[in-house]
Coordinates of N, CA and C in Angstrom, one line a residue:
X1 N 2.6 3.2 12.9 CA 1.3 3.9 12.5 C 0.4 4.2 13.7
X2 N -0.2 5.4 13.6 CA -1.2 5.7 14.8 C -2.4 5.1 14.5
X3 N -2.9 4.8 13.3 CA -4.1 4.2 13.1 C -4.0 3.4 11.8
X4 N -5.2 2.5 11.6 CA -5.2 1.7 10.4 C -6.7 1.8 10.0
X5 N -6.8 1.8 8.7 CA -8.2 1.7 8.0 C -8.3 0.2 7.6
X6 N -9.3 -0.5 8.1 CA -9.2 -1.9 7.7 C -10.3 -2.3 6.6
X7 N -9.8 -3.0 5.7 CA -10.6 -3.4 4.6 C -10.4 -5.0 4.5
X8 N -11.4 -5.6 3.6 CA -11.0 -6.9 3.2 C -9.9 -6.9 2.3
X9 N -8.9 -8.0 2.5 CA -7.9 -8.1 1.6 C -8.2 -8.5 0.2
X10 N -7.5 -7.8 -0.8 CA -7.9 -8.2 -2.1 C -6.6 -8.6 -2.9
X11 N -6.8 -9.5 -3.9 CA -5.7 -9.8 -4.8 C -5.9 -9.1 -6.1
X12 N -4.9 -8.5 -6.8 CA -5.3 -7.8 -8.1 C -4.3 -8.3 -9.1
X13 N -4.9 -8.3 -10.2 CA -4.3 -8.8 -11.5 C -4.6 -7.8 -12.6
X14 N -3.7 -7.6 -13.5 CA -4.0 -6.9 -14.7 C -4.6 -7.7 -15.6
X15 N -5.7 -7.1 -16.4 CA -6.4 -7.8 -17.4 C -5.8 -7.3 -18.8
X16 N -6.1 -7.7 -19.9 CA -5.7 -7.3 -21.1 C -6.1 -5.8 -21.4
X17 N -7.2 -5.4 -20.8 CA -7.7 -4.1 -21.1 C -7.0 -3.1 -20.1
X18 N -6.0 -3.5 -19.4 CA -5.3 -2.6 -18.5 C -5.9 -2.5 -17.0
X19 N -7.1 -2.8 -17.0 CA -7.8 -2.7 -15.7 C -7.4 -3.9 -14.7
X20 N -7.5 -3.6 -13.5 CA -7.1 -4.7 -12.6 C -8.3 -5.5 -12.1
X21 N -8.1 -6.8 -12.2 CA -9.1 -7.7 -11.8 C -8.9 -8.0 -10.2
X22 N -10.0 -7.7 -9.6 CA -9.9 -7.8 -8.1 C -10.7 -9.2 -7.6
X23 N -10.0 -9.8 -6.6 CA -10.4 -11.0 -6.0 C -10.3 -11.0 -4.5
X24 N -11.3 -11.2 -3.8 CA -11.1 -11.1 -2.3 C -10.5 -12.4 -1.8
X25 N -9.4 -12.3 -1.0 CA -8.7 -13.3 -0.6 C -9.3 -13.8 0.8
X26 N -9.3 -15.1 1.2 CA -9.8 -15.5 2.4 C -8.7 -15.4 3.4
X27 N -9.0 -15.4 4.7 CA -8.1 -15.2 5.8 C -7.0 -16.3 5.7
X28 N -7.3 -17.5 5.2 CA -6.1 -18.5 5.0 C -5.2 -18.2 4.0
X29 N -5.7 -17.4 3.0 CA -4.7 -17.1 2.0 C -3.9 -16.0 2.1
X30 N -4.0 -15.2 3.2 CA -3.1 -14.1 3.6 C -2.0 -14.7 4.3
X31 N -0.8 -14.0 3.9 CA 0.4 -14.2 4.7 C 0.8 -13.2 5.7
X32 N 1.4 -13.7 6.8 CA 1.7 -12.7 7.8 C 3.0 -12.2 7.6
X33 N 3.4 -11.0 8.1 CA 4.8 -10.5 7.9 C 5.8 -11.6 8.6
X34 N 7.0 -11.6 7.9 CA 7.9 -12.7 8.2 C 8.6 -12.3 9.4
X35 N 8.7 -11.1 9.9 CA 9.3 -10.7 11.2 C 8.2 -10.1 12.2
X36 N 7.5 -10.9 12.9 CA 6.4 -10.5 13.8 C 6.9 -9.6 14.8
X37 N 8.1 -9.8 15.3 CA 8.6 -8.8 16.4 C 8.7 -7.3 15.8
X38 N 8.8 -7.2 14.5 CA 9.0 -5.8 14.0 C 7.5 -5.1 13.8
X39 N 6.4 -5.9 13.8 CA 5.2 -5.4 13.5 C 4.7 -4.4 14.7
X40 N 4.2 -3.2 14.4 CA 3.9 -2.3 15.5 C 2.2 -2.3 15.5
X41 N 1.7 -2.6 16.6 CA 0.1 -2.6 16.8 C -0.4 -1.2 16.6
X42 N -1.4 -0.9 15.9 CA -2.1 0.4 15.8 C -3.0 0.7 17.0
X43 N -3.0 1.8 17.4 CA -3.7 2.2 18.6 C -5.3 2.4 18.3
X44 N -5.6 2.4 17.0 CA -7.0 2.4 16.7 C -7.3 1.9 15.3
X45 N -8.2 1.2 15.0 CA -8.6 0.7 13.6 C -9.9 1.4 13.2
X46 N -10.0 1.8 11.9 CA -11.2 2.6 11.4 C -11.7 1.5 10.2
X47 N -12.9 1.0 10.7 CA -13.7 -0.2 9.9 C -14.8 0.7 9.1
X48 N -14.9 0.3 7.8 CA -16.1 1.0 7.0 C -16.0 0.7 5.5
X49 N -14.8 0.9 5.0 CA -14.6 0.7 3.6 C -14.7 -0.9 3.3
X50 N -15.2 -1.3 2.1 CA -15.4 -2.6 1.7 C -14.4 -3.0 0.7
X51 N -13.4 -2.1 0.3 CA -12.3 -2.2 -0.7 C -11.0 -1.6 -0.3
X52 N -10.0 -1.9 -0.8 CA -8.8 -1.2 -0.3 C -8.9 0.4 -0.2
X53 N -8.2 1.0 0.8 CA -8.2 2.3 0.9 C -6.9 2.8 0.0
X54 N -7.2 3.9 -0.7 CA -6.1 4.4 -1.7 C -5.5 5.6 -1.1
X55 N -6.1 6.6 -0.2 CA -5.5 7.6 0.3 C -6.2 8.3 1.5
X56 N -5.5 8.9 2.3 CA -5.9 9.5 3.5 C -5.5 10.9 3.5
X57 N -6.4 11.8 4.0 CA -6.1 13.2 4.1 C -6.6 13.9 5.3
X58 N -5.9 14.8 6.1 CA -6.3 15.3 7.2 C -7.3 16.5 6.9
X59 N -8.3 16.6 7.5 CA -9.3 17.9 7.3 C -8.9 18.9 8.4
X60 N -8.8 18.4 9.8 CA -8.3 19.3 10.6 C -7.8 18.4 11.8
X61 N -7.6 18.8 12.9 CA -6.9 18.0 14.0 C -7.7 16.7 14.4
X62 N -9.0 16.9 14.3 CA -9.8 15.6 14.8 C -10.5 14.8 13.6
X63 N -10.4 15.3 12.4 CA -11.1 14.6 11.3 C -10.2 14.3 10.1
X64 N -10.4 13.2 9.3 CA -9.5 12.8 8.3 C -10.6 12.1 7.2
X65 N -10.1 12.2 6.1 CA -10.9 11.6 4.9 C -10.1 10.3 4.5
X66 N -10.7 9.5 4.0 CA -10.2 8.3 3.3 C -10.8 7.9 2.0
X67 N -10.1 7.7 1.0 CA -10.7 7.2 -0.3 C -10.5 5.9 -0.6
X68 N -11.4 5.2 -1.4 CA -11.2 3.8 -1.6 C -11.7 3.2 -3.0
X69 N -11.2 2.0 -3.4 CA -11.6 1.3 -4.6 C -13.3 1.1 -4.5
X70 N -13.9 1.3 -3.2 CA -15.4 0.9 -3.2 C -16.0 2.0 -3.7
X71 N -15.5 3.1 -4.3 CA -16.0 4.3 -5.0 C -16.4 5.4 -4.1
X72 N -16.2 5.3 -2.7 CA -16.5 6.2 -1.7 C -15.4 7.0 -1.1
X73 N -15.8 8.0 -0.5 CA -14.9 8.9 0.5 C -15.7 8.8 1.8
X74 N -14.8 8.6 2.8 CA -15.4 8.5 4.2 C -14.7 9.5 5.2
X75 N -15.4 10.2 5.9 CA -14.9 11.1 6.9 C -14.9 10.6 8.2
X76 N -13.8 10.5 8.9 CA -13.6 9.8 10.3 C -13.2 10.8 11.4
X77 N -13.8 10.4 12.5 CA -13.5 11.1 13.8 C -12.2 10.4 14.2
X78 N -11.1 11.1 14.3 CA -9.8 10.6 14.6 C -9.9 10.1 16.2
X79 N -10.6 10.8 17.0 CA -10.6 10.5 18.3 C -11.4 9.2 18.7
X80 N -12.6 9.1 18.1 CA -13.5 8.0 18.4 C -13.4 6.9 17.5
X81 N -12.8 7.0 16.2 CA -12.9 6.1 15.1 C -14.2 5.9 14.5
X82 N -15.2 6.8 14.7 CA -16.6 6.7 14.1 C -16.5 7.4 12.6
X83 N -17.1 6.6 11.8 CA -17.3 7.2 10.3 C -18.4 8.2 10.5
X84 N -17.9 9.4 10.3 CA -19.0 10.5 10.4 C -19.9 10.8 9.2
X85 N -19.3 10.6 8.0 CA -20.0 10.8 6.8 C -19.4 9.9 5.7
X86 N -20.2 9.4 4.8 CA -19.7 8.7 3.6 C -20.3 9.6 2.4
X87 N -19.2 9.9 1.6 CA -19.5 10.7 0.3 C -19.6 9.8 -1.0
X88 N -20.8 9.7 -1.5 CA -20.9 8.8 -2.5 C -21.3 9.6 -4.0
X89 N -20.8 9.3 -5.1 CA -21.1 10.1 -6.3 C -20.1 9.5 -7.5
X90 N -18.9 9.1 -7.1 CA -18.1 8.5 -8.2 C -18.7 7.1 -8.6
X91 N -18.3 6.8 -9.9 CA -18.8 5.5 -10.5 C -17.6 4.5 -10.6
X92 N -16.5 4.9 -10.2 CA -15.4 3.9 -10.2 C -14.3 4.1 -9.0
X93 N -13.3 3.4 -8.9 CA -12.3 3.7 -7.8 C -12.0 5.0 -7.6
X94 N -11.9 5.5 -6.4 CA -11.4 6.8 -6.0 C -10.0 6.8 -5.6
X95 N -9.1 7.4 -6.2 CA -7.6 7.3 -5.9 C -7.0 8.5 -5.1
X96 N -7.6 9.6 -5.3 CA -7.2 10.9 -4.7 C -8.0 11.7 -4.1
X97 N -7.5 12.5 -2.9 CA -8.3 13.4 -2.3 C -7.4 14.6 -1.9
X98 N -7.9 15.7 -1.9 CA -7.2 16.9 -1.5 C -8.0 17.9 -0.8
X99 N -7.7 18.1 0.4 CA -8.6 19.1 1.3 C -8.3 20.5 0.7
X100 N -9.3 21.3 0.4 CA -9.2 22.7 0.1 C -9.3 23.7 1.4
X101 N -10.2 23.2 2.3 CA -10.4 24.0 3.6 C -11.2 23.2 4.3
X102 N -11.6 23.7 5.4 CA -12.3 22.8 6.5 C -13.7 22.6 6.0
X103 N -14.2 23.1 4.8 CA -15.6 22.9 4.3 C -15.6 22.2 3.0
X104 N -14.5 22.2 2.3 CA -14.5 21.6 1.0 C -13.2 20.7 0.6
X105 N -13.4 19.6 -0.1 CA -12.4 18.9 -0.7 C -12.8 18.4 -2.0
X106 N -11.7 17.9 -2.8 CA -11.8 17.5 -4.1 C -11.4 15.9 -4.1
X107 N -11.9 15.3 -5.1 CA -11.6 13.9 -5.2 C -11.4 13.5 -6.6
X108 N -10.4 12.6 -6.9 CA -10.3 12.1 -8.3 C -10.5 10.7 -8.4
X109 N -10.8 10.2 -9.6 CA -11.4 8.9 -9.6 C -11.1 8.2 -11.2
X110 N -11.1 6.8 -11.2 CA -11.0 6.2 -12.4 C -12.3 6.4 -13.4
X111 N -13.3 7.2 -12.8 CA -14.4 7.5 -13.8 C -14.2 8.7 -14.6
X112 N -12.8 9.3 -14.4 CA -12.3 10.4 -15.1 C -12.9 11.7 -14.8
X113 N -13.3 11.8 -13.5 CA -13.8 13.0 -13.0 C -13.2 13.4 -11.7
X114 N -13.2 14.9 -11.5 CA -12.8 15.4 -10.2 C -14.1 15.9 -9.5
X115 N -14.3 15.7 -8.5 CA -15.6 16.2 -7.8 C -15.1 17.1 -6.5
X116 N -16.0 18.2 -6.4 CA -15.8 19.1 -5.3 C -16.9 18.9 -4.4
X117 N -16.6 18.7 -3.0 CA -17.5 18.2 -2.2 C -17.6 19.3 -0.9
X118 N -18.9 19.3 -0.5 CA -19.1 20.2 0.7 C -19.2 19.3 1.8
X119 N -18.4 19.4 2.8 CA -18.2 18.5 4.1 C -19.4 18.6 4.8
X120 N -20.0 19.7 5.2 CA -21.2 19.7 6.0 C -22.3 19.3 5.4
X121 N -22.6 19.5 4.1 CA -23.9 19.1 3.5 C -23.7 17.7 2.8
X122 N -22.5 17.1 3.0 CA -22.3 15.8 2.4 C -22.8 15.5 1.0
X123 N -22.3 16.6 0.1 CA -22.7 16.5 -1.2 C -21.8 17.0 -2.1
X124 N -21.8 16.6 -3.4 CA -21.0 17.0 -4.5 C -21.5 18.5 -4.9
X125 N -20.7 19.4 -5.0 CA -21.1 20.8 -5.4 C -20.7 21.0 -6.8
X126 N -19.8 20.2 -7.4 CA -19.5 20.5 -8.6 C -18.6 19.2 -9.2
X127 N -18.9 18.9 -10.4 CA -18.0 17.8 -11.2 C -17.2 18.3 -12.3
X128 N -15.9 18.2 -12.2 CA -15.1 18.7 -13.4 C -15.0 17.4 -14.2
X129 N -15.3 17.6 -15.4 CA -15.2 16.5 -16.4 C -14.2 17.0 -17.6
X130 N -13.8 16.0 -18.5 CA -13.0 16.3 -19.6 C -11.8 15.5 -19.6
X131 N -11.5 14.9 -18.5 CA -10.2 14.0 -18.5 C -10.3 12.8 -19.4
X132 N -9.3 12.6 -20.2 CA -9.3 11.3 -21.2 C -8.7 10.0 -20.5
X133 N -8.3 10.1 -19.3 CA -7.9 8.8 -18.5 C -8.3 9.2 -17.0
X134 N -7.8 8.0 -16.2 CA -8.1 8.0 -14.9 C -7.4 9.3 -14.1
X135 N -8.1 9.7 -13.1 CA -7.5 10.9 -12.1 C -6.8 10.1 -11.0
X136 N -5.4 10.1 -11.0 CA -4.8 9.4 -10.1 C -4.2 10.1 -8.9
X137 N -4.2 11.5 -9.0 CA -3.4 12.3 -8.1 C -4.0 13.7 -8.1
X138 N -4.1 14.4 -7.1 CA -4.4 15.7 -6.8 C -3.5 16.4 -5.8
X139 N -3.3 17.7 -6.0 CA -2.5 18.4 -4.9 C -3.1 19.6 -4.6

């Protein structure tokens, strides 16, 4: 991998309602890969999300987006590792992102909405409602 987006490790369990129960694991509870020699060190780590990252999508050659269980989408500078923008507006886990052009992208969430975002203004320009279940993928 060329880069890694780092979050706190979390253990997940399904509850009777179908939702996943999240519990943060301590460093001592995490297990290392069994074959340390096969692990490739990343050349850069991107820190900022507070829960697991669900998807990454390139905006252009120097910027990419990441979605997360922390309900946010972040825009990153791929050269410096800096978080350039944080997009807030979903009320539940964000599972999917799709870049429309260099100015707009859409995101799908467990809050049953799809949101269209303006990259430059860092704001939601439209919310698509009406899904009866979670939005897990976009193309």
